[in-house]
PDB file of C-alpha atoms in Angstrom:
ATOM      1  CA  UNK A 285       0.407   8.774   7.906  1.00 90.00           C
ATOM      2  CA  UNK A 286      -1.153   8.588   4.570  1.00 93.00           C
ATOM      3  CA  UNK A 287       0.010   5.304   3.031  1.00 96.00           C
ATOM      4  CA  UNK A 288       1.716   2.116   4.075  1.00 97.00           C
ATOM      5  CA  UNK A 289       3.520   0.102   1.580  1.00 96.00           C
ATOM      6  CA  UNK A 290       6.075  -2.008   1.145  1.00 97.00           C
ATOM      7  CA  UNK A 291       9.308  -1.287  -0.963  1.00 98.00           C
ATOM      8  CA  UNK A 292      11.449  -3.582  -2.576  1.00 98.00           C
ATOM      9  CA  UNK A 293      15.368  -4.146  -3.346  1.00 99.00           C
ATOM     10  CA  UNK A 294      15.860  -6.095  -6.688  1.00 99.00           C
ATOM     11  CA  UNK A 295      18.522  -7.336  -7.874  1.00 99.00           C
ATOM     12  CA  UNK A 296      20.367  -8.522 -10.905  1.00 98.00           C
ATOM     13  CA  UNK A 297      22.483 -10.831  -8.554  1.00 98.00           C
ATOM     14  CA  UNK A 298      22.264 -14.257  -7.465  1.00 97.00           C
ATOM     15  CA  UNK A 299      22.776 -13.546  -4.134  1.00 97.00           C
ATOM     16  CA  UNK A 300      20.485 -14.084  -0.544  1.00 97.00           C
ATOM     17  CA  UNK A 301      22.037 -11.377   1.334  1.00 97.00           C
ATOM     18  CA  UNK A 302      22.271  -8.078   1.085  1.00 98.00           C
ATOM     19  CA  UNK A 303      25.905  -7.836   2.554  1.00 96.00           C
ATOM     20  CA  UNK A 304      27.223 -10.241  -0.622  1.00 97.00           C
ATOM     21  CA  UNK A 305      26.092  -7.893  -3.143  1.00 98.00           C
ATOM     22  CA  UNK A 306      29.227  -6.662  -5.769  1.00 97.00           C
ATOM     23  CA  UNK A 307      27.272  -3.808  -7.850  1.00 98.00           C
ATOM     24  CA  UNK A 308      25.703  -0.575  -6.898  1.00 98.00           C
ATOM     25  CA  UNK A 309      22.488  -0.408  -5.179  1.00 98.00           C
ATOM     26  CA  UNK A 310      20.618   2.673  -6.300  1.00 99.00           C
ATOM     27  CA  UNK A 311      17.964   4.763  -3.974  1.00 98.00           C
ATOM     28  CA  UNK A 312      16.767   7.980  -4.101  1.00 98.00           C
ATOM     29  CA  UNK A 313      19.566   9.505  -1.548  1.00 97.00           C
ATOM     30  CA  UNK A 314      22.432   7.498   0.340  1.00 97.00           C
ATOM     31  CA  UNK A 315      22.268   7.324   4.338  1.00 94.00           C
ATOM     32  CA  UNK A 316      19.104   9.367   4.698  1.00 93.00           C
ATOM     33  CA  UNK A 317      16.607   8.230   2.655  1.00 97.00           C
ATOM     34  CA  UNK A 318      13.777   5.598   3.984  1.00 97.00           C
ATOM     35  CA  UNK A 319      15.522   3.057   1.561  1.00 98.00           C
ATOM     36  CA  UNK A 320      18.921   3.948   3.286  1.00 98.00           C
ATOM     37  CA  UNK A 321      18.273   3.034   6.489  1.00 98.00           C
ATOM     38  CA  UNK A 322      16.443   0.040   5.686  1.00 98.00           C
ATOM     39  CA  UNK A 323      19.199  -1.432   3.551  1.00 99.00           C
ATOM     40  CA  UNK A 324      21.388  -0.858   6.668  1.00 98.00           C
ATOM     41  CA  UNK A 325      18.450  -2.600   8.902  1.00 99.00           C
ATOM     42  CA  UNK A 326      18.392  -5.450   6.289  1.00 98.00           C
ATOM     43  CA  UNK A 327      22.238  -5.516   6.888  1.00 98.00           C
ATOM     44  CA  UNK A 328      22.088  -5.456  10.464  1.00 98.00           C
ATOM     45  CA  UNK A 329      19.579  -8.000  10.703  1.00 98.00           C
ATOM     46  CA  UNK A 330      21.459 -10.545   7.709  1.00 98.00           C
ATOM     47  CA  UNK A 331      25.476  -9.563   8.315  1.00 96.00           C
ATOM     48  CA  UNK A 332      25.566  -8.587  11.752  1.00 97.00           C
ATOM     49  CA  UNK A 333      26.796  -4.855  10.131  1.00 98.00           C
ATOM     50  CA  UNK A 334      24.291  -2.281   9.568  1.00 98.00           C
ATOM     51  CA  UNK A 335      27.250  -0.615   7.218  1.00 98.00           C
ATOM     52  CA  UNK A 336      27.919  -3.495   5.077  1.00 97.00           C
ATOM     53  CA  UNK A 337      26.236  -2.305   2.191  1.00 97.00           C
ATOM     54  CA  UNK A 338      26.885   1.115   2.029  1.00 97.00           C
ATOM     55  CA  UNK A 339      29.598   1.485   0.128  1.00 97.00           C
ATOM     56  CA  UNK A 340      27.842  -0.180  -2.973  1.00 98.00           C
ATOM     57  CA  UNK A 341      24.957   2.674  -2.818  1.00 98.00           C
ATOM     58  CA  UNK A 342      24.494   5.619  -4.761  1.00 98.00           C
ATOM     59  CA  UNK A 343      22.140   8.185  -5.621  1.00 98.00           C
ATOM     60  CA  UNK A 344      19.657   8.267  -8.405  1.00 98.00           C
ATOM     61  CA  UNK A 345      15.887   9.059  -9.117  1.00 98.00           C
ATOM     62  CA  UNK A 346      13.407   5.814  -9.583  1.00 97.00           C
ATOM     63  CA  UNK A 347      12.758   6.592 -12.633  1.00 96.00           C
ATOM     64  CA  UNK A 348      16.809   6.570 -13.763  1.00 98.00           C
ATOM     65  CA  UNK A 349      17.189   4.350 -11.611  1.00 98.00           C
ATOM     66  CA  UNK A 350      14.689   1.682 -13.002  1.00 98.00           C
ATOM     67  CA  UNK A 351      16.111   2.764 -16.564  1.00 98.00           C
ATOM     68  CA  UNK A 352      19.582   1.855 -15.259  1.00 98.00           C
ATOM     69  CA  UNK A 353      18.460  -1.575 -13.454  1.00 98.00           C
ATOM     70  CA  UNK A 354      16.694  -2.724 -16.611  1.00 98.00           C
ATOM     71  CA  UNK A 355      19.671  -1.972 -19.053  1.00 97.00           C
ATOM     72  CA  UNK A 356      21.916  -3.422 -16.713  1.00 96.00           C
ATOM     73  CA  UNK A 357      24.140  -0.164 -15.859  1.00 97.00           C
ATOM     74  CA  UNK A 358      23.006  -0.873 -11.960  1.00 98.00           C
ATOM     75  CA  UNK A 359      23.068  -4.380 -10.458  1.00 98.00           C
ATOM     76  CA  UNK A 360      19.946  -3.581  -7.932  1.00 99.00           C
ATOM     77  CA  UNK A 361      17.371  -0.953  -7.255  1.00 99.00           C
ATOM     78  CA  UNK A 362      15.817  -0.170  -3.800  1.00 98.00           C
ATOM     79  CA  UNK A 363      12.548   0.963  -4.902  1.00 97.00           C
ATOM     80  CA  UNK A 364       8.899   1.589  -4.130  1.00 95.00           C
ATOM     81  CA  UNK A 365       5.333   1.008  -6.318  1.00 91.00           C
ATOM     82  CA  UNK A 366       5.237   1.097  -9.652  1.00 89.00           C
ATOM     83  CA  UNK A 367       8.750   0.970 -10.109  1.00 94.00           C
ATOM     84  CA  UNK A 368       9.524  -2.686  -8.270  1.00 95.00           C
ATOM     85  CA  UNK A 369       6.547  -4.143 -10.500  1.00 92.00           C
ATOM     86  CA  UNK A 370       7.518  -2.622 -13.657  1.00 93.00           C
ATOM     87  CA  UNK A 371      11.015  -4.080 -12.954  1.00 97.00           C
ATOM     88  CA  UNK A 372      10.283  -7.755 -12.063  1.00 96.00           C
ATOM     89  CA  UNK A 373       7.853  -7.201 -15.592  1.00 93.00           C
ATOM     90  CA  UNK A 374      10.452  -6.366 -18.090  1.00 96.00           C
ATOM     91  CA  UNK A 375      13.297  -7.876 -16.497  1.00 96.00           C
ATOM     92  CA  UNK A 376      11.665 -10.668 -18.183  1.00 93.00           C
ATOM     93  CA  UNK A 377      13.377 -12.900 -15.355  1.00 95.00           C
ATOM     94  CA  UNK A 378      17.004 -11.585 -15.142  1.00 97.00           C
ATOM     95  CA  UNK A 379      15.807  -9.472 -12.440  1.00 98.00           C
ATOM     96  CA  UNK A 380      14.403 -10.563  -8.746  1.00 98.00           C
ATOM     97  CA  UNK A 381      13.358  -9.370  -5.512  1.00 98.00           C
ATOM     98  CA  UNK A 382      16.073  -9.748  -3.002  1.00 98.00           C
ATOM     99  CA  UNK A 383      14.058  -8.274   0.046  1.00 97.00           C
ATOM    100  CA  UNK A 384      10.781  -6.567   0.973  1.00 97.00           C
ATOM    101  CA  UNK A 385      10.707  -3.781   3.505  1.00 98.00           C
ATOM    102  CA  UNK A 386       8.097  -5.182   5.180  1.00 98.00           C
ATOM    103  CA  UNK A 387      10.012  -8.460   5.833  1.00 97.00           C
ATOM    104  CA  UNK A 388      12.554  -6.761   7.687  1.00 98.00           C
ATOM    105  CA  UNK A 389      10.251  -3.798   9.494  1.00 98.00           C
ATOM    106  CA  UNK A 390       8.266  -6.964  10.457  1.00 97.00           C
ATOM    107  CA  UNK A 391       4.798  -5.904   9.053  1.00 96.00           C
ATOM    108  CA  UNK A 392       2.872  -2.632   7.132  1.00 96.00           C
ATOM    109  CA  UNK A 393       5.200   0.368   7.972  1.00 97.00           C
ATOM    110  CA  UNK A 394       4.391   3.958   7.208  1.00 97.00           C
ATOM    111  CA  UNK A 395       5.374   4.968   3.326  1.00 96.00           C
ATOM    112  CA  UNK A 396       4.422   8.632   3.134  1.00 95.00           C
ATOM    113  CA  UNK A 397       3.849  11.279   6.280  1.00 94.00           C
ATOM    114  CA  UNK A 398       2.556  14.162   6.341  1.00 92.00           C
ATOM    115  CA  UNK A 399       4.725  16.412   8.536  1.00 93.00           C
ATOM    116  CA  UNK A 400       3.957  19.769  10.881  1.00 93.00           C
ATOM    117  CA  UNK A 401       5.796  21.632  13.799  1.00 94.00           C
ATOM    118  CA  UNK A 402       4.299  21.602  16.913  1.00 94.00           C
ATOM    119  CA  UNK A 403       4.173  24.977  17.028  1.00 96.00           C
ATOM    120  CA  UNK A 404       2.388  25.304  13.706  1.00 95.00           C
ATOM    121  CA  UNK A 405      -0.411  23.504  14.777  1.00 95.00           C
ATOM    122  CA  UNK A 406      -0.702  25.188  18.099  1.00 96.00           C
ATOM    123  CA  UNK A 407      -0.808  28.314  16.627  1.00 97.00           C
ATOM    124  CA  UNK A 408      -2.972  27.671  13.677  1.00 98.00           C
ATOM    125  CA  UNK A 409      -4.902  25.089  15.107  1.00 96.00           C
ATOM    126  CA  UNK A 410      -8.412  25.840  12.547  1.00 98.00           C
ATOM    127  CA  UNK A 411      -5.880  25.336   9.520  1.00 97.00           C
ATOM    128  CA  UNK A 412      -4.296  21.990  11.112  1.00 96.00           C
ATOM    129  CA  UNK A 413      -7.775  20.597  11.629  1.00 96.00           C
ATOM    130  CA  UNK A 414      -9.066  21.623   8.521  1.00 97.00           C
ATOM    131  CA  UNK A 415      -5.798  19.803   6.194  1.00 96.00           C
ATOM    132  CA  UNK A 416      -6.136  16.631   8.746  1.00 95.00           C
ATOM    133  CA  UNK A 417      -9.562  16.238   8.145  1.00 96.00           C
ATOM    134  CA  UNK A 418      -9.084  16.797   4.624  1.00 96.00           C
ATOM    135  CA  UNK A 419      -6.609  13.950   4.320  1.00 95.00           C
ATOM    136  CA  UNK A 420      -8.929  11.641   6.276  1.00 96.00           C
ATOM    137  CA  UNK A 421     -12.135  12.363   3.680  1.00 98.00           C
ATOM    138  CA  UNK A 422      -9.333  11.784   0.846  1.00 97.00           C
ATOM    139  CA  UNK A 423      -8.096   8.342   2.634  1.00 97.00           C
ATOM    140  CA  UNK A 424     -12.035   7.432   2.866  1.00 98.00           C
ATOM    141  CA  UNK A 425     -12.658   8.561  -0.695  1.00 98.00           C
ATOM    142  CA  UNK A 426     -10.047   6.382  -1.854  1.00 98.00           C
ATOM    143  CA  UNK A 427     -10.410   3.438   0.181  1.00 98.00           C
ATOM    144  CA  UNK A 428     -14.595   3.628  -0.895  1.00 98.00           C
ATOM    145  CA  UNK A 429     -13.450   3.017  -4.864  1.00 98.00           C
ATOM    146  CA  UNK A 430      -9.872   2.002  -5.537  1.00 98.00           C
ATOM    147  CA  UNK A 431     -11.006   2.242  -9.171  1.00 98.00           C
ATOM    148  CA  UNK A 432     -12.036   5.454  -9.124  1.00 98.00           C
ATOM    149  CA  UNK A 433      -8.998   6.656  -7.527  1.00 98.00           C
ATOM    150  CA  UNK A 434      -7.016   5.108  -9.818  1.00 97.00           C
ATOM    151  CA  UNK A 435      -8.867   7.071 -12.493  1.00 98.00           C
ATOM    152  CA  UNK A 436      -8.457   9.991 -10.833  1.00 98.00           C
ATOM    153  CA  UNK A 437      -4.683   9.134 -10.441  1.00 96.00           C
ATOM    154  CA  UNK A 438      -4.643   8.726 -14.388  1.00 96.00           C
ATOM    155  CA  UNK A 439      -6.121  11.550 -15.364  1.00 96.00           C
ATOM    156  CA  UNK A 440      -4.026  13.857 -13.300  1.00 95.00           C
ATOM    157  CA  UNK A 441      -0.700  11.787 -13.975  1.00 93.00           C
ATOM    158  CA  UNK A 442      -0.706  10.106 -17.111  1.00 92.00           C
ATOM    159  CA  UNK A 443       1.280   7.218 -16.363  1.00 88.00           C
ATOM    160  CA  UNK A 444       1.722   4.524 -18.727  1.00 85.00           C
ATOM    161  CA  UNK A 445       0.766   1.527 -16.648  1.00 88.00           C
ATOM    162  CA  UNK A 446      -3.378   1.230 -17.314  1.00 93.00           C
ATOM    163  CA  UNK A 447      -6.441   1.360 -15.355  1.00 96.00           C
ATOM    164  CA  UNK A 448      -6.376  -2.329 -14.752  1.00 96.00           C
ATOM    165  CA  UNK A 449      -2.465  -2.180 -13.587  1.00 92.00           C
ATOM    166  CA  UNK A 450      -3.098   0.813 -10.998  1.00 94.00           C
ATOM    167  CA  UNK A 451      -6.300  -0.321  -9.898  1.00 97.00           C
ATOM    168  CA  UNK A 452      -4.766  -3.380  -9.082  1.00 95.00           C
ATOM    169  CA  UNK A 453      -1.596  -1.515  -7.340  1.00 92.00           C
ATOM    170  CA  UNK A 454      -4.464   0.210  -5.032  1.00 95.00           C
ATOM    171  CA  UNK A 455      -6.033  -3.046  -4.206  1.00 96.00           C
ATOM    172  CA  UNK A 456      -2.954  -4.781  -3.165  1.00 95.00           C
ATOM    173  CA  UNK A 457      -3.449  -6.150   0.596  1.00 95.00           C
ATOM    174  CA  UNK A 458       0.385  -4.700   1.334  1.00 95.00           C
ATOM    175  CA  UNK A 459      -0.787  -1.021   0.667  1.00 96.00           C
ATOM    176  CA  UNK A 460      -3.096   0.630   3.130  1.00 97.00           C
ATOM    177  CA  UNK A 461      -4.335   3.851   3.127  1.00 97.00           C
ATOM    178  CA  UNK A 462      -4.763   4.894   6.678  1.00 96.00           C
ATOM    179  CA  UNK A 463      -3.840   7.802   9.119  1.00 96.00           C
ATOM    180  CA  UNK A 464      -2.130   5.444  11.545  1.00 96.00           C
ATOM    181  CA  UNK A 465       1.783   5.254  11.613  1.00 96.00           C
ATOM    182  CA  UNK A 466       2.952   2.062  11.421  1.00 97.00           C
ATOM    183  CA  UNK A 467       5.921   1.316  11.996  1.00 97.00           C
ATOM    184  CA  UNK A 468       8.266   4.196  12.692  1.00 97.00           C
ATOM    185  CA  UNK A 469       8.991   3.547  16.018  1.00 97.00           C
ATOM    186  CA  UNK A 470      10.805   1.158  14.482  1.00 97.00           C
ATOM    187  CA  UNK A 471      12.402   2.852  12.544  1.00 97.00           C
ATOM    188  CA  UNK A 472      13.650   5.436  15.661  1.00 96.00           C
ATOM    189  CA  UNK A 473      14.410   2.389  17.671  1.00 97.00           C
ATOM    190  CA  UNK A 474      17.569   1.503  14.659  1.00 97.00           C
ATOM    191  CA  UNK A 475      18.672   4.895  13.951  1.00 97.00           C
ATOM    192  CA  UNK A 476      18.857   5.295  17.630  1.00 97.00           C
ATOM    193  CA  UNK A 477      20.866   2.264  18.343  1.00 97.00           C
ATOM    194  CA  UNK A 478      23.359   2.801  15.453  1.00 97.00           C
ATOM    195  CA  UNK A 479      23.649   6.397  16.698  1.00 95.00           C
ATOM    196  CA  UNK A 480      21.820   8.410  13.850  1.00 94.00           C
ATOM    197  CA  UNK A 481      19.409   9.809  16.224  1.00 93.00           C
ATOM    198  CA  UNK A 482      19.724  10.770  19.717  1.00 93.00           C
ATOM    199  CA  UNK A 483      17.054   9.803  21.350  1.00 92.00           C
ATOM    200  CA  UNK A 484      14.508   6.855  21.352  1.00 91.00           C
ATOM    201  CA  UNK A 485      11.572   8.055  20.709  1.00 93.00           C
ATOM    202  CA  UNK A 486       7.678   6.152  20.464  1.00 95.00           C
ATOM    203  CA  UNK A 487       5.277   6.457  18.037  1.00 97.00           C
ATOM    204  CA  UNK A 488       3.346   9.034  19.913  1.00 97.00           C
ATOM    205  CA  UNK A 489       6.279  11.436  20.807  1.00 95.00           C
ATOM    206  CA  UNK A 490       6.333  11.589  16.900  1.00 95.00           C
ATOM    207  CA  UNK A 491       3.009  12.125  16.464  1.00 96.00           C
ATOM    208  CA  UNK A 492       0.387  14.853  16.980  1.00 94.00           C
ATOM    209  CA  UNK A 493      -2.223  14.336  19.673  1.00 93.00           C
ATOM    210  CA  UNK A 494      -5.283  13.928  17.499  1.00 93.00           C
ATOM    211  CA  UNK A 495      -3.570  10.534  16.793  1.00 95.00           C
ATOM    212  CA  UNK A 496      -2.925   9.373  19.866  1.00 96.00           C
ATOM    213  CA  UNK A 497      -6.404   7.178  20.381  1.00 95.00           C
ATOM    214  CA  UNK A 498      -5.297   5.115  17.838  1.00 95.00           C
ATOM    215  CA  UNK A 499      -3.481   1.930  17.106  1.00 95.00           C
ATOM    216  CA  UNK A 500      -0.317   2.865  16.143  1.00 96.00           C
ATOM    217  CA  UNK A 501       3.569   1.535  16.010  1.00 97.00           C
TER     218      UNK A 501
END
């Protein structure tokens, strides 16, 4: 894990449920994507019908997407930092937030993972401790100055939020940088039930042994 944070569907609509939506919901890939499957767990959770929303979705980038959401070519956007900020911002109120991932994972789940074979990192074990040990200084490094990383993050980036805006994306409570999955247990636990996946797996049977002492979901 590198980062937990929550994502966030908003909407045009004045609607409570996911399943009563009339426009197209964009996300960065329909049926796969992390957005995907937690529209369908929203769904499932608020309809009784983990499909009930996925005819409405389609595909687009966040950055088209937002585009699209703001100028009202879209009706809602399932979307992730800076995007769902920026949104609720210049909507200027004609945009809300219908639902948080973390409201219907039930708490922090895993954002961004870092992914290996088994056989990678049995076979090259000096080069898997050597990038997992790099990610943990970079977690510490960031977690030690939130302001410097966000400088960092500017330099390198350019983005047009500023300083102030990123730093205070960093500093949210919701986001947590931390090699501990959250979380996608969860996550195999749906796909399983609704048949995307064929087996149920735990945290640890997705995870690589050098995170097995911790506290993971």
């Amino acid at each position: 894990n590198i980062v937990s944070l929550p994502m966030d569907l908003n909407t045009r609509e004045d609607v409570t449920r996911v399943c009563d939506l009339k426009g197209k919901i964009a996300l960065p890939t329909i049926k796969t994507s992390v957005q995907a499957v937690t529209l369908q767990m929203a769904a499932d959770q608020q309809c009784g019908n983990p499909y009930a929303a996925d005819d409405k979705t389609v595909s687009m980038t966040h950055p088209d997407a937002m585009q699209a959401l703001l100028t009202g070519q879209i009706s809602s956007h399932f979307t992730s930092p800076p995007f769902q900020e920026i949104e609720l911002k210049e909507g200027k109120g004609k945009i809300k937030k219908l639902l948080n991932s973390y409201n219907v994972l039930g708490g922090q789940t895993s954002f961004i993972l870092l992914i290996a074979f088994d056989k990678f990192a049995e076979e090259n074990p000096t080069v898997y401790k050597a990038v997992t040990l790099a990610f943990e200084d970079a977690l510490n490094w960031i977690n030690e100055d939130k302001k410097r990383a966000a400088q960092l993050y500017i330099k390198s980036e350019r983005p047009k939020e500023s300083l102030e805006e990123i730093t205070a994306q960093l500093s949210d409570p919701d986001v947590l940088f931390a090699s501990t999955p959250n979380r996608i247990a969860v996550y195999a636990k749906f796909m399983h039930k609704i048949g995307t996946v064929k087996r149920d797996l735990d945290w640890k049977a997705m995870s690589m042994s050098n995170l097995h002492d911790k506290q993971g979901s």
